[in-house]
mmCIF file of C-alpha atoms in Angstrom:
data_model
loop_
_atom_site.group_PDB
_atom_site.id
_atom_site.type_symbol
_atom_site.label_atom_id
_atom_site.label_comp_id
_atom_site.label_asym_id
_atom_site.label_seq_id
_atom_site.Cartn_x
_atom_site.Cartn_y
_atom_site.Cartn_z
ATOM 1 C CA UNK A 8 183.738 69.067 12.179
ATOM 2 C CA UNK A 9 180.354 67.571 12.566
ATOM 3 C CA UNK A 10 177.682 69.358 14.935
ATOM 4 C CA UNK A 11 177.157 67.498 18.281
ATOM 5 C CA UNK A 12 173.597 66.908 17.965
ATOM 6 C CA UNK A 13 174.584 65.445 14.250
ATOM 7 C CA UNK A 14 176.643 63.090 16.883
ATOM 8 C CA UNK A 15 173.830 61.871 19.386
ATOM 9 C CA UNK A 16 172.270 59.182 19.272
ATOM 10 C CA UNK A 17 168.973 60.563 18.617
ATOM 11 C CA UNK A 18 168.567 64.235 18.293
ATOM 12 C CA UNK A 19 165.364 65.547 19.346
ATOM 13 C CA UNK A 20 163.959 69.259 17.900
ATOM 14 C CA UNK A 21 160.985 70.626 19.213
ATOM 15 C CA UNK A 22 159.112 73.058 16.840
ATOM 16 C CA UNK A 23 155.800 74.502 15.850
ATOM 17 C CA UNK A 24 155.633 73.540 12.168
ATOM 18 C CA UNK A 25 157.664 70.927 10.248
ATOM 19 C CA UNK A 26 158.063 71.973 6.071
ATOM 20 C CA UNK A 27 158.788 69.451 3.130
ATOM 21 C CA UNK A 28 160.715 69.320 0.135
ATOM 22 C CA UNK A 29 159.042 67.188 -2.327
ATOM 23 C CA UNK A 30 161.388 65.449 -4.707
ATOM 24 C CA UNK A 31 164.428 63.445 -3.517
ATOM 25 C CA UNK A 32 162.798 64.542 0.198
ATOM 26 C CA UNK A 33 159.899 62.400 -0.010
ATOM 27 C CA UNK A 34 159.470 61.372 -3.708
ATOM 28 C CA UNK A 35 162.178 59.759 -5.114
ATOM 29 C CA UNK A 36 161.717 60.147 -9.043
ATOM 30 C CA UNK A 37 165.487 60.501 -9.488
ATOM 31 C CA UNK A 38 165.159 58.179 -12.281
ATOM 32 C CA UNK A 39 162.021 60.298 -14.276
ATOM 33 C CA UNK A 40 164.203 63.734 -13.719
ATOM 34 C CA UNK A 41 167.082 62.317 -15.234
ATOM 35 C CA UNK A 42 165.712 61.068 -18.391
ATOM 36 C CA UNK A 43 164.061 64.335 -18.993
ATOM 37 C CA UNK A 44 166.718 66.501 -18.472
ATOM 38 C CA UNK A 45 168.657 64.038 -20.502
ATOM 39 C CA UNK A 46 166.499 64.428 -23.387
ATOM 40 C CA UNK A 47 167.206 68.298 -23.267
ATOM 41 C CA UNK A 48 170.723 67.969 -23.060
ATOM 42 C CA UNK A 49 170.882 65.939 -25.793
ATOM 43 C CA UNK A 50 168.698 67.748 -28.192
ATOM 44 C CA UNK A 51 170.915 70.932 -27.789
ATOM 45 C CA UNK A 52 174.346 69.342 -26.990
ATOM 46 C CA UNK A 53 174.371 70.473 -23.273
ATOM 47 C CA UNK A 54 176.438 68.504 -20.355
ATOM 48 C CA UNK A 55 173.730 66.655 -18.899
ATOM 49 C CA UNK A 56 176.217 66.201 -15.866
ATOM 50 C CA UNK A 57 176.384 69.842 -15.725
ATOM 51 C CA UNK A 58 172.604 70.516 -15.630
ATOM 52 C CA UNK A 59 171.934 67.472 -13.175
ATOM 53 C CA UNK A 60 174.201 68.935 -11.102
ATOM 54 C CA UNK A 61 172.262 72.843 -11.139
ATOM 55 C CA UNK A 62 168.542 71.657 -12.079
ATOM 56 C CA UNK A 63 167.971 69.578 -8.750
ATOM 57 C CA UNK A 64 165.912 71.270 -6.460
ATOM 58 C CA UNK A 65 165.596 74.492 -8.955
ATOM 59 C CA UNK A 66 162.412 75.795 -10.667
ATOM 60 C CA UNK A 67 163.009 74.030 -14.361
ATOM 61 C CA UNK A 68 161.797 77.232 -16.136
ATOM 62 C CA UNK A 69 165.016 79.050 -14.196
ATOM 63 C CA UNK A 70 167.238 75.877 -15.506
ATOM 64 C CA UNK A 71 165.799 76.380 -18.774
ATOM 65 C CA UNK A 72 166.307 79.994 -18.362
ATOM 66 C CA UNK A 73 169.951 78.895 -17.594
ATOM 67 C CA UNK A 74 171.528 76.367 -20.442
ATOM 68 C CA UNK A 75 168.835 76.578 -23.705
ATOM 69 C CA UNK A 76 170.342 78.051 -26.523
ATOM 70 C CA UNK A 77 170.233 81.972 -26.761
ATOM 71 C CA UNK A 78 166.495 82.831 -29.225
ATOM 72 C CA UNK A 79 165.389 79.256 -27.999
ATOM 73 C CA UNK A 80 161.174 79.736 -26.682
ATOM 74 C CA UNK A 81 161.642 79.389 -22.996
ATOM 75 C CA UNK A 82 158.363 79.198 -22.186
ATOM 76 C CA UNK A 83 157.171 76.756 -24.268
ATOM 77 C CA UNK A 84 160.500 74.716 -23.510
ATOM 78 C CA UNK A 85 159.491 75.068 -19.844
ATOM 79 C CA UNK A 86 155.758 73.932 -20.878
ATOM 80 C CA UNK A 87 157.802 70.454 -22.965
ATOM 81 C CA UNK A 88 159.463 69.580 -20.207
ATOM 82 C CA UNK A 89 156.778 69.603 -17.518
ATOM 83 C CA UNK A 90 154.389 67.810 -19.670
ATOM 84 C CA UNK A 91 157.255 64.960 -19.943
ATOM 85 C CA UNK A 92 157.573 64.902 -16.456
ATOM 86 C CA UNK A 93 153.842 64.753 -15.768
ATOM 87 C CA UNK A 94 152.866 62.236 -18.417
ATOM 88 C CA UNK A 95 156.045 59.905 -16.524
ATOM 89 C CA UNK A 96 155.143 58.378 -12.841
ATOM 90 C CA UNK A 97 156.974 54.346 -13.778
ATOM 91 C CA UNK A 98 159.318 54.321 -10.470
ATOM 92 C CA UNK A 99 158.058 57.128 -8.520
ATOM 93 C CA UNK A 100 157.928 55.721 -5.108
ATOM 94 C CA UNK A 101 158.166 57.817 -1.594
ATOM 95 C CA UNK A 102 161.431 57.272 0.624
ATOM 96 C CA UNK A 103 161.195 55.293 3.297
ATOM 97 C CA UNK A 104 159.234 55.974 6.390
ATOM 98 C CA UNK A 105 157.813 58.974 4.742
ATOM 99 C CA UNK A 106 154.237 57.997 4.863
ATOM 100 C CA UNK A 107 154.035 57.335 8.712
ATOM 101 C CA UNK A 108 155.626 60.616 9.216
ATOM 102 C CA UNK A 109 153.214 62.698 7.258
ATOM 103 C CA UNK A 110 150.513 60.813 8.939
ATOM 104 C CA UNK A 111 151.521 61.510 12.788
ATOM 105 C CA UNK A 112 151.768 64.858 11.535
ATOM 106 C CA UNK A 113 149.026 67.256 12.197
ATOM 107 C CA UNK A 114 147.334 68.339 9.026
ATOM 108 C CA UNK A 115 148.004 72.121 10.519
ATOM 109 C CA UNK A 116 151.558 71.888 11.093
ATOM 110 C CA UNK A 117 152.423 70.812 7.768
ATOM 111 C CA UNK A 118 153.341 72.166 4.812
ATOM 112 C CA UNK A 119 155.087 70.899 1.149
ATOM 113 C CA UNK A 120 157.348 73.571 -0.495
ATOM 114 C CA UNK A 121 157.955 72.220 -3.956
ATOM 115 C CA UNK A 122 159.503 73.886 -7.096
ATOM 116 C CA UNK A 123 157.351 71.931 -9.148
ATOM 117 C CA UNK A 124 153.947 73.414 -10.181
ATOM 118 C CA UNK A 125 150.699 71.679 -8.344
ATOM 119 C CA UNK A 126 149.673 69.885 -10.909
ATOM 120 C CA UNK A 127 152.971 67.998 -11.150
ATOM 121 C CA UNK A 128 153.222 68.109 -7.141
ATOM 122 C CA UNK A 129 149.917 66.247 -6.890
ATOM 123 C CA UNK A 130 151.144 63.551 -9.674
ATOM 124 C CA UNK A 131 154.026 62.663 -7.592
ATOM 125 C CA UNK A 132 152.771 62.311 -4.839
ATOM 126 C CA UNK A 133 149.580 60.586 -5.505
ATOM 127 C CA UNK A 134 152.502 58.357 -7.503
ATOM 128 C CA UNK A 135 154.284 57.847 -4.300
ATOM 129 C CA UNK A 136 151.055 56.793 -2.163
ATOM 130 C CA UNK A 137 151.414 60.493 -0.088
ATOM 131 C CA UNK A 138 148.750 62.513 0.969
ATOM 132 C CA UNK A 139 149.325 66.256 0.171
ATOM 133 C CA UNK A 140 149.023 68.092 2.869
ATOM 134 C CA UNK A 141 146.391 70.734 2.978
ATOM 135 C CA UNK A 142 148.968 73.842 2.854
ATOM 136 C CA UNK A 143 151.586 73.653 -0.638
ATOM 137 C CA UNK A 144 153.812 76.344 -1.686
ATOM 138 C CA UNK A 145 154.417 74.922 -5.715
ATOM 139 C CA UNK A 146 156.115 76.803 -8.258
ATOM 140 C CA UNK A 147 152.938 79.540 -9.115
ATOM 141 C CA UNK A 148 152.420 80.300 -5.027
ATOM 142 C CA UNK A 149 156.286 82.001 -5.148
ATOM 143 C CA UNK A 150 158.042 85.113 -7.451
ATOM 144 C CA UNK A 151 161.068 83.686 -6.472
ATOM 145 C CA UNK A 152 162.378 79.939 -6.640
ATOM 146 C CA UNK A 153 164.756 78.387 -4.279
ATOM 147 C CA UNK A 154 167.358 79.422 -3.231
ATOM 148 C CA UNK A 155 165.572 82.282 -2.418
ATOM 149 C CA UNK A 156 163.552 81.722 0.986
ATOM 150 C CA UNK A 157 160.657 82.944 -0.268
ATOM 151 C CA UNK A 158 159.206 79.487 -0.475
ATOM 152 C CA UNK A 159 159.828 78.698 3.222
ATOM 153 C CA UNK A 160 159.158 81.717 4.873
ATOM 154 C CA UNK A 161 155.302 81.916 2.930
ATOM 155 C CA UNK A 162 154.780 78.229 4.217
ATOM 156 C CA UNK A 163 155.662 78.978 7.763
ATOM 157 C CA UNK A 164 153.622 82.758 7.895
ATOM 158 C CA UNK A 165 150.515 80.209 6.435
ATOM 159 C CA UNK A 166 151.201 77.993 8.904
ATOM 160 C CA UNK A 167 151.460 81.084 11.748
ATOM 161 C CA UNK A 168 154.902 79.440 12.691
ATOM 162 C CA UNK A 169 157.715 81.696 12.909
ATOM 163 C CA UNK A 170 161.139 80.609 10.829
ATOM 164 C CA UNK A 171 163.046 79.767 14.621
ATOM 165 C CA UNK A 172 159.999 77.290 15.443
ATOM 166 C CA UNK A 173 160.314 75.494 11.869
ATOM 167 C CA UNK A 174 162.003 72.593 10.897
ATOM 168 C CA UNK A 175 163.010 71.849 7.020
ATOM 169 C CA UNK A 176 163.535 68.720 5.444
ATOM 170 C CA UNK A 177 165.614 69.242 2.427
ATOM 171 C CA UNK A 178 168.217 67.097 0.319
ATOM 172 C CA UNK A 179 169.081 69.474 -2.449
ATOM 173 C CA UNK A 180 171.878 72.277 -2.350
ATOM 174 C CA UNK A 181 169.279 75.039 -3.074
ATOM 175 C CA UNK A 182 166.379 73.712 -0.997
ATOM 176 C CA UNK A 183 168.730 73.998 2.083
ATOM 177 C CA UNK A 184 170.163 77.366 1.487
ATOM 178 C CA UNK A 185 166.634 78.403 0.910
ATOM 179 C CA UNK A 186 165.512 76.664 3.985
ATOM 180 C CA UNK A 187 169.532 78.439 6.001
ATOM 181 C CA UNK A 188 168.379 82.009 4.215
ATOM 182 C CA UNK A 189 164.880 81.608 5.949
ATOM 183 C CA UNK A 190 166.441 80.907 9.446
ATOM 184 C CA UNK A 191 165.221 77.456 9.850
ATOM 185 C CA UNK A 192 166.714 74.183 10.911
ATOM 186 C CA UNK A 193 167.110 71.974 8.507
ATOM 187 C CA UNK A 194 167.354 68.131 8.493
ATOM 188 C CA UNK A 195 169.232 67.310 5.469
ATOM 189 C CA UNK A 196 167.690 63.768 3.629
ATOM 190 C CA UNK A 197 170.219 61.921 2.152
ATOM 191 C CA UNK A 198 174.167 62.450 1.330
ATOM 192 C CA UNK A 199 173.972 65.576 -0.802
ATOM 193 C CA UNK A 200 174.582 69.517 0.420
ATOM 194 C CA UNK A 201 177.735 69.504 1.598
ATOM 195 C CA UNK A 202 179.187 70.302 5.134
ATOM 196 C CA UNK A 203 176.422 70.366 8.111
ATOM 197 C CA UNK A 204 176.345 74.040 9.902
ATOM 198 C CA UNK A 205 174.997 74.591 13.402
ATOM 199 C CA UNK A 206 171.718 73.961 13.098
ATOM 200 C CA UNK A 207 171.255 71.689 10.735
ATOM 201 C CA UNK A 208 171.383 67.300 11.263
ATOM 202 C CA UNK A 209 171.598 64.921 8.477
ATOM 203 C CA UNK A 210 169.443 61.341 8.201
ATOM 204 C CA UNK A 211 169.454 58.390 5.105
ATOM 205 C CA UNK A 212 165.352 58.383 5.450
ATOM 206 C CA UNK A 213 163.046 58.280 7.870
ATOM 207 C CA UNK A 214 162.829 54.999 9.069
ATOM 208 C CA UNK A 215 163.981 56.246 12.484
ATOM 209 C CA UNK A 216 162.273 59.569 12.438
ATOM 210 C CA UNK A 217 159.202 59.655 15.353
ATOM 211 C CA UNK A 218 157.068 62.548 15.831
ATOM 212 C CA UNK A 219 155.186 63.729 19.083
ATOM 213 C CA UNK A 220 152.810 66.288 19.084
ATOM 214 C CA UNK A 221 151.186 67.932 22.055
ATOM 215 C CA UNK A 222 148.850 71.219 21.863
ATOM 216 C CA UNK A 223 150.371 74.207 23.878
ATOM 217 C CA UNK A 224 148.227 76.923 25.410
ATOM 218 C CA UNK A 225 147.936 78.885 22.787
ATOM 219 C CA UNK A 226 145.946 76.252 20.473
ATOM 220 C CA UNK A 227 149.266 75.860 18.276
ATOM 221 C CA UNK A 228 151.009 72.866 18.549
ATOM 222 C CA UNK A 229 154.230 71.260 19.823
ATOM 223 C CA UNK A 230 155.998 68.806 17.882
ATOM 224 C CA UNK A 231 159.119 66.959 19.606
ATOM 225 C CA UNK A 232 160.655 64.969 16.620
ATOM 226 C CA UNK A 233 163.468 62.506 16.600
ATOM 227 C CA UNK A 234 165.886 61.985 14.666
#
């Protein structure tokens, strides 16, 4: 059973700080994370299905971690495959509508919570035609990759949001249990993570997506988005 606001015609969330997946949320490089992970499956005999189906949204060292061969180098696996997906930007375009949202956005109410490193984050997006915003959690800024929340709850303590006055935009499996573990809402981008909880709404893009923002007493912000 769907949740009513998932039902609406336009659901509107009001919140403090608004946080960002980066691939498949804003970047779509489907086609650049396939091939490389391809390329690994095939040069150990993996199921690429298998590993597409895990990697997406996961720290690659931790996929790595996960499916190379046991005495395989990890680390300079890991190192391979980011310099394949760096060196690789043919395709990488941003999802619609997602560069007039990150523009109405205020620069201090925004954050990107990535699994890739910076270097790679700044590729993509610079790829896509985004501008980063000034706070990014990447792969070095966490101990922990998603699923954990670690990612999401540093981005909303730089932002000084708490978790309840957050919204997430997320369209892998692990990105929104990261985002659920953190006690955020979550707007799911896309068709993929299942079954919609309370609390959560799902959208194709963000063609229809508009943003208000208003400055409460405090100096912090308001933001009335909808959906």
């Amino acid at each position: 059973m769907s949740h009513p606001a998932e039902a609406a015609q336009n659901p509107t969330l009001t919140v403090r700080a608004v946080l960002f997946d980066m691939d498949g949320t804003l970047v779509d490089s489907t086609a650049i994370v396939e091939q490389v992970w391809l390329e690994f499956a095939e040069r150990y005999g993996l199921d690429f299905d298998e590993i597409l189906r895990t990697s997406h949204g996961v720290q690659a060292g931790d996929t790595v971690r996960r499916y190379a061969p046991a005495g395989a180098d990890f680390e300079a696996l890991t190192a391979e495959l980011g310099e394949m997906e760096r060196s690789r930007t043919d395709g990488v375009i941003a999802l619609p509508g997602a560069e007039a949202l990150l523009k109405a956005l205020p620069d201090d109410a925004v954050a990107l919570v990535t699994s890739a490193d910076s270097i790679l984050a700044d590729i993509r997006m610079r790829a896509a035609g985004l501008t980063m915003p000034s706070t990014a959690v990447t792969a070095e800024s966490v101990t922990r990759g998603k699923p954990h929340p670690e990612g999401y709850l540093k981005a909303a303590a730089l932002l000084g949001a708490d978790p309840a006055d957050v919204v997430v935009f997320e369209d892998a499996p692990a990105g929104i249990a990261a985002a659920r573990a953190a006690g955020m809402r979550t707007v799911v981008v896309g068709d993929a993570g299942g079954e919609l909880e309370d609390g959560m709404w799902r959208i194709p893009d963000y063609s229809a997506v508009t943003v208000t923002a208003a400055k409460d007493d405090d100096g912090g912000h308001l933001l009335t988005l909808a959906l």
